[in-house]
């Protein structure tokens, strides 16, 4: 068990988005080792069929587990919606933590407020999302805002470019001055939070699932007696299905960005 405890946590996403979650994981669990895999060669997941997302997600998780991951974090709302249940029943002995749109904290903070949920098309069309709204939406006016193309655009980097601002204006411009909160329901979107805030105007509150996912991982590792028992700081390794030095440099850059 001691050896397993000092194993790594496998974290994956369709691409760079999961790095926003990884930052929360490292902040919460600084002594854990994390191996991050971004499937940038197949991003975006949010515009694929569920069968494709299931296939890709299970392939990555299975590989991380066979490489020795002691736990898995699905750092992708889309992949969590589609694949978390399947992976959990296939691996009952491995803690598998997923991320979902942070509607619960948003509805608690803004009762009766108007809340946009920005996410991928797949996340928003699944029953899991409707259940989330029924369970946690409370009295909020919850508005689903699918953002096709946004995750793929964020994959390119260059987050200050004018085309990205125009794209965001297209998704949420109509809500400027008319919303209280935004749930960033895709792990790519925290990297453009400031750009979204610029469009929506002052006073809008933002919510994402990164910190909650990190607390959930801590709880699951604690329950399974799998928290790393070492003194040295944890290490982070990056890998990508777009296996080029440029892509890995992009991942490192996103990891050091102030999301
Ligand atoms: N980052 C992912 C999510 O949280 C998916 C983005 C994509 O590949 O479409 O949903």
Short mmCIF file of C-alpha atoms and ligand atoms in Angstrom, two decimals:
data_model
loop_
_atom_site.label_atom_id
_atom_site.label_comp_id
_atom_site.label_asym_id
_atom_site.label_seq_id
_atom_site.Cartn_x
_atom_site.Cartn_y
_atom_site.Cartn_z
CA UNK A 1 0.00 0.00 0.00
CA UNK A 2 2.88 2.37 0.87
CA UNK A 3 4.18 2.07 -2.65
CA UNK A 4 0.76 2.71 -4.18
CA UNK A 5 0.30 5.74 -1.91
CA UNK A 6 3.39 7.32 -3.48
CA UNK A 7 2.20 6.64 -7.01
CA UNK A 8 0.96 9.40 -9.29
CA UNK A 9 -2.48 10.81 -9.99
CA UNK A 10 -3.43 10.67 -13.68
CA UNK A 11 -5.22 13.78 -14.97
CA UNK A 12 -6.63 14.19 -18.45
CA UNK A 13 -8.60 16.48 -20.70
CA UNK A 14 -9.18 16.90 -24.42
CA UNK A 15 -6.31 19.41 -24.34
CA UNK A 16 -5.02 22.43 -22.44
CA UNK A 17 -8.27 23.03 -20.50
CA UNK A 18 -7.51 20.45 -17.85
CA UNK A 19 -4.44 22.47 -16.92
CA UNK A 20 -6.79 24.94 -15.20
CA UNK A 21 -7.92 22.04 -12.99
CA UNK A 22 -4.37 20.77 -12.56
CA UNK A 23 -3.43 24.10 -11.01
CA UNK A 24 -6.15 23.67 -8.38
CA UNK A 25 -5.05 20.07 -7.76
CA UNK A 26 -1.44 21.11 -7.16
CA UNK A 27 -2.55 23.95 -4.87
CA UNK A 28 -4.71 21.58 -2.79
CA UNK A 29 -2.30 18.61 -2.80
CA UNK A 30 1.24 19.96 -3.18
CA UNK A 31 2.90 16.66 -2.24
CA UNK A 32 1.21 14.58 -4.92
CA UNK A 33 2.78 13.69 -8.26
CA UNK A 34 0.51 14.41 -11.23
CA UNK A 35 0.81 13.07 -14.77
CA UNK A 36 -1.25 15.23 -17.09
CA UNK A 37 -2.36 14.01 -20.50
CA UNK A 38 -3.95 16.37 -23.01
CA UNK A 39 -5.62 14.81 -26.05
CA UNK A 40 -4.99 17.87 -28.19
CA UNK A 41 -4.78 15.76 -31.36
CA UNK A 42 -8.49 14.96 -30.92
CA UNK A 43 -9.77 18.20 -29.35
CA UNK A 44 -12.42 19.45 -29.19
CA UNK A 45 -14.42 16.70 -27.51
CA UNK A 46 -17.45 18.93 -27.05
CA UNK A 47 -18.44 18.71 -30.70
CA UNK A 48 -17.97 14.93 -31.09
CA UNK A 49 -20.51 12.14 -30.64
CA UNK A 50 -20.89 10.62 -27.20
CA UNK A 51 -19.52 7.32 -28.52
CA UNK A 52 -16.36 9.06 -29.72
CA UNK A 53 -15.87 10.89 -26.41
CA UNK A 54 -16.44 7.64 -24.50
CA UNK A 55 -13.90 5.81 -26.62
CA UNK A 56 -11.22 8.47 -26.35
CA UNK A 57 -11.74 9.06 -22.61
CA UNK A 58 -11.73 5.38 -21.69
CA UNK A 59 -8.62 4.79 -23.81
CA UNK A 60 -6.71 7.50 -21.97
CA UNK A 61 -7.89 6.51 -18.49
CA UNK A 62 -7.14 2.82 -19.12
CA UNK A 63 -3.63 3.69 -20.23
CA UNK A 64 -2.96 5.92 -17.21
CA UNK A 65 -4.21 3.15 -14.91
CA UNK A 66 -2.08 0.53 -16.65
CA UNK A 67 0.92 2.86 -16.23
CA UNK A 68 0.26 2.83 -12.47
CA UNK A 69 -2.01 5.80 -11.71
CA UNK A 70 -3.33 5.44 -8.15
CA UNK A 71 -6.28 7.73 -8.97
CA UNK A 72 -7.74 9.48 -12.00
CA UNK A 73 -9.05 13.01 -12.38
CA UNK A 74 -11.20 13.58 -15.46
CA UNK A 75 -10.37 17.27 -15.86
CA UNK A 76 -12.99 17.71 -18.56
CA UNK A 77 -16.70 18.37 -18.02
CA UNK A 78 -17.56 16.74 -21.35
CA UNK A 79 -15.61 13.53 -20.68
CA UNK A 80 -16.97 13.36 -17.12
CA UNK A 81 -20.55 13.56 -18.38
CA UNK A 82 -19.98 10.80 -20.89
CA UNK A 83 -17.41 8.45 -19.35
CA UNK A 84 -17.19 8.77 -15.54
CA UNK A 85 -19.85 6.16 -14.73
CA UNK A 86 -18.37 3.61 -17.16
CA UNK A 87 -14.86 4.12 -15.81
CA UNK A 88 -16.00 3.87 -12.19
CA UNK A 89 -17.75 0.58 -12.75
CA UNK A 90 -14.76 -0.81 -14.65
CA UNK A 91 -12.31 0.25 -11.89
CA UNK A 92 -14.05 0.13 -8.52
CA UNK A 93 -10.66 0.05 -6.74
CA UNK A 94 -9.32 3.26 -8.34
CA UNK A 95 -10.65 6.63 -7.11
CA UNK A 96 -12.03 8.39 -10.21
CA UNK A 97 -12.93 12.04 -9.73
CA UNK A 98 -14.72 14.04 -12.40
CA UNK A 99 -15.59 17.69 -12.85
CA UNK A 100 -19.03 19.13 -13.50
CA UNK A 101 -20.30 22.67 -14.05
CA UNK A 102 -20.16 24.51 -10.69
CA UNK A 103 -23.86 25.34 -10.58
CA UNK A 104 -24.25 24.32 -6.95
CA UNK A 105 -21.93 27.03 -5.53
CA UNK A 106 -23.27 29.56 -8.06
CA UNK A 107 -26.91 28.99 -7.05
CA UNK A 108 -25.97 29.16 -3.37
CA UNK A 109 -24.10 32.43 -3.82
CA UNK A 110 -26.74 33.99 -6.08
CA UNK A 111 -30.19 32.74 -5.02
CA UNK A 112 -32.79 34.06 -7.50
CA UNK A 113 -29.95 35.31 -9.68
CA UNK A 114 -29.55 34.91 -13.40
CA UNK A 115 -26.69 32.52 -14.11
CA UNK A 116 -25.15 31.62 -17.46
CA UNK A 117 -23.68 28.15 -17.82
CA UNK A 118 -21.07 28.27 -20.57
CA UNK A 119 -20.10 24.76 -21.68
CA UNK A 120 -19.69 22.48 -24.66
CA UNK A 121 -22.60 21.25 -26.74
CA UNK A 122 -22.17 17.68 -25.48
CA UNK A 123 -22.16 18.71 -21.80
CA UNK A 124 -25.30 20.79 -22.21
CA UNK A 125 -27.33 18.29 -24.19
CA UNK A 126 -26.93 15.33 -21.81
CA UNK A 127 -29.47 14.33 -19.17
CA UNK A 128 -26.71 14.72 -16.53
CA UNK A 129 -26.80 18.48 -17.09
CA UNK A 130 -30.59 18.67 -16.80
CA UNK A 131 -30.37 16.72 -13.57
CA UNK A 132 -27.72 19.14 -12.28
CA UNK A 133 -30.06 22.07 -12.95
CA UNK A 134 -33.03 20.30 -11.33
CA UNK A 135 -31.00 19.32 -8.27
CA UNK A 136 -28.93 22.44 -7.64
CA UNK A 137 -30.36 25.27 -9.73
CA UNK A 138 -32.77 26.33 -6.97
CA UNK A 139 -34.64 29.52 -7.82
CA UNK A 140 -31.96 30.72 -10.23
CA UNK A 141 -32.73 31.59 -13.81
CA UNK A 142 -30.20 29.21 -15.36
CA UNK A 143 -29.32 29.94 -18.99
CA UNK A 144 -27.34 27.34 -20.95
CA UNK A 145 -24.85 28.90 -23.37
CA UNK A 146 -23.18 26.36 -25.68
CA UNK A 147 -19.91 27.73 -27.05
CA UNK A 148 -18.92 25.62 -30.09
CA UNK A 149 -15.45 26.50 -31.27
CA UNK A 150 -14.31 28.26 -28.11
CA UNK A 151 -12.32 25.37 -26.60
CA UNK A 152 -10.68 24.70 -29.98
CA UNK A 153 -9.74 28.38 -30.26
CA UNK A 154 -8.23 28.39 -26.76
CA UNK A 155 -6.12 25.36 -27.78
CA UNK A 156 -4.24 27.61 -30.21
CA UNK A 157 -3.06 29.94 -27.42
CA UNK A 158 -2.69 33.68 -28.13
CA UNK A 159 -5.45 34.50 -25.66
CA UNK A 160 -5.20 38.28 -26.07
CA UNK A 161 -5.91 38.26 -29.81
CA UNK A 162 -8.91 40.29 -31.03
CA UNK A 163 -10.57 37.33 -32.79
CA UNK A 164 -11.01 35.62 -29.42
CA UNK A 165 -12.67 38.70 -27.93
CA UNK A 166 -15.03 38.81 -30.93
CA UNK A 167 -15.87 35.15 -30.52
CA UNK A 168 -16.74 35.65 -26.84
CA UNK A 169 -18.81 38.73 -27.72
CA UNK A 170 -20.78 36.48 -30.09
CA UNK A 171 -21.64 33.97 -27.34
CA UNK A 172 -22.44 36.27 -24.43
CA UNK A 173 -22.62 39.84 -25.78
CA UNK A 174 -26.44 39.78 -25.63
CA UNK A 175 -26.25 39.24 -21.84
CA UNK A 176 -24.04 42.24 -21.06
CA UNK A 177 -25.38 43.94 -17.94
CA UNK A 178 -28.12 41.29 -17.61
CA UNK A 179 -26.52 38.48 -15.58
CA UNK A 180 -25.34 37.97 -12.02
CA UNK A 181 -23.06 35.01 -12.47
CA UNK A 182 -21.30 32.76 -14.96
CA UNK A 183 -20.47 29.09 -14.50
CA UNK A 184 -17.42 28.19 -16.56
CA UNK A 185 -18.61 24.67 -17.39
CA UNK A 186 -15.70 23.74 -19.63
CA UNK A 187 -12.20 23.54 -18.20
CA UNK A 188 -10.77 25.54 -21.09
CA UNK A 189 -12.83 28.63 -20.22
CA UNK A 190 -11.11 29.77 -16.98
CA UNK A 191 -8.21 30.82 -19.22
CA UNK A 192 -10.47 33.44 -20.84
CA UNK A 193 -12.41 34.45 -17.72
CA UNK A 194 -11.12 38.02 -17.92
CA UNK A 195 -12.13 38.29 -21.57
CA UNK A 196 -15.65 37.10 -20.72
CA UNK A 197 -15.82 39.57 -17.80
CA UNK A 198 -14.86 42.40 -20.14
CA UNK A 199 -17.85 41.60 -22.34
CA UNK A 200 -20.39 41.10 -19.55
CA UNK A 201 -19.47 44.16 -17.51
CA UNK A 202 -18.71 44.71 -13.85
CA UNK A 203 -20.03 42.82 -10.87
CA UNK A 204 -20.56 39.44 -12.54
CA UNK A 205 -19.35 36.53 -10.39
CA UNK A 206 -17.52 33.57 -11.89
CA UNK A 207 -17.60 29.94 -10.78
CA UNK A 208 -15.59 26.96 -11.96
CA UNK A 209 -15.24 23.44 -10.65
CA UNK A 210 -11.45 23.32 -10.21
CA UNK A 211 -11.22 23.91 -6.46
CA UNK A 212 -14.20 21.63 -5.72
CA UNK A 213 -12.65 18.87 -7.81
CA UNK A 214 -9.38 19.25 -5.92
CA UNK A 215 -11.18 18.97 -2.55
CA UNK A 216 -13.02 15.92 -3.86
CA UNK A 217 -9.72 14.30 -4.87
CA UNK A 218 -8.30 14.97 -1.40
CA UNK A 219 -11.36 13.35 0.20
CA UNK A 220 -11.21 10.29 -2.07
CA UNK A 221 -7.46 9.79 -1.52
CA UNK A 222 -7.92 10.19 2.23
CA UNK A 223 -10.77 7.64 2.34
CA UNK A 224 -8.71 5.14 0.33
CA UNK A 225 -5.61 5.80 2.47
CA UNK A 226 -3.78 6.87 -0.68
CA UNK A 227 -2.51 10.36 0.22
CA UNK A 228 1.19 10.62 -0.63
CA UNK A 229 3.30 10.12 2.47
CA UNK A 230 6.41 12.01 1.41
CA UNK A 231 8.12 15.26 2.30
CA UNK A 232 9.31 16.48 -1.08
CA UNK A 233 7.02 18.63 -3.22
CA UNK A 234 5.06 16.74 -5.84
CA UNK A 235 6.11 16.69 -9.50
CA UNK A 236 4.03 17.47 -12.54
CA UNK A 237 4.62 15.76 -15.88
CA UNK A 238 2.94 16.72 -19.13
CA UNK A 239 2.18 14.53 -22.12
CA UNK A 240 0.04 15.12 -25.18
CA UNK A 241 -1.33 13.19 -28.13
CA UNK A 242 0.15 16.08 -30.16
CA UNK A 243 3.58 15.00 -29.10
CA UNK A 244 5.74 17.92 -30.25
CA UNK A 245 8.10 20.15 -28.26
CA UNK A 246 5.92 23.15 -29.22
CA UNK A 247 2.77 21.56 -27.80
CA UNK A 248 4.45 20.58 -24.54
CA UNK A 249 5.86 24.12 -24.25
CA UNK A 250 2.29 25.42 -24.71
CA UNK A 251 1.12 23.17 -21.85
CA UNK A 252 3.88 24.50 -19.59
CA UNK A 253 2.89 28.04 -20.54
CA UNK A 254 -0.78 27.44 -19.70
CA UNK A 255 0.29 25.91 -16.39
CA UNK A 256 2.10 29.12 -15.46
CA UNK A 257 -0.75 31.43 -16.63
CA UNK A 258 -2.85 33.27 -14.08
CA UNK A 259 -6.23 31.76 -14.95
N1 LIG B 1 -12.30 21.05 -21.57
C1 LIG B 1 -13.39 20.22 -21.89
C2 LIG B 1 -14.56 20.40 -20.95
O1 LIG B 1 -14.36 20.73 -19.80
C3 LIG B 1 -13.81 20.02 -23.30
C4 LIG B 1 -13.43 20.98 -24.36
C5 LIG B 1 -13.55 20.34 -25.70
O2 LIG B 1 -12.67 19.57 -26.02
O3 LIG B 1 -14.57 20.55 -26.38
O4 LIG B 1 -15.69 20.20 -21.31
#
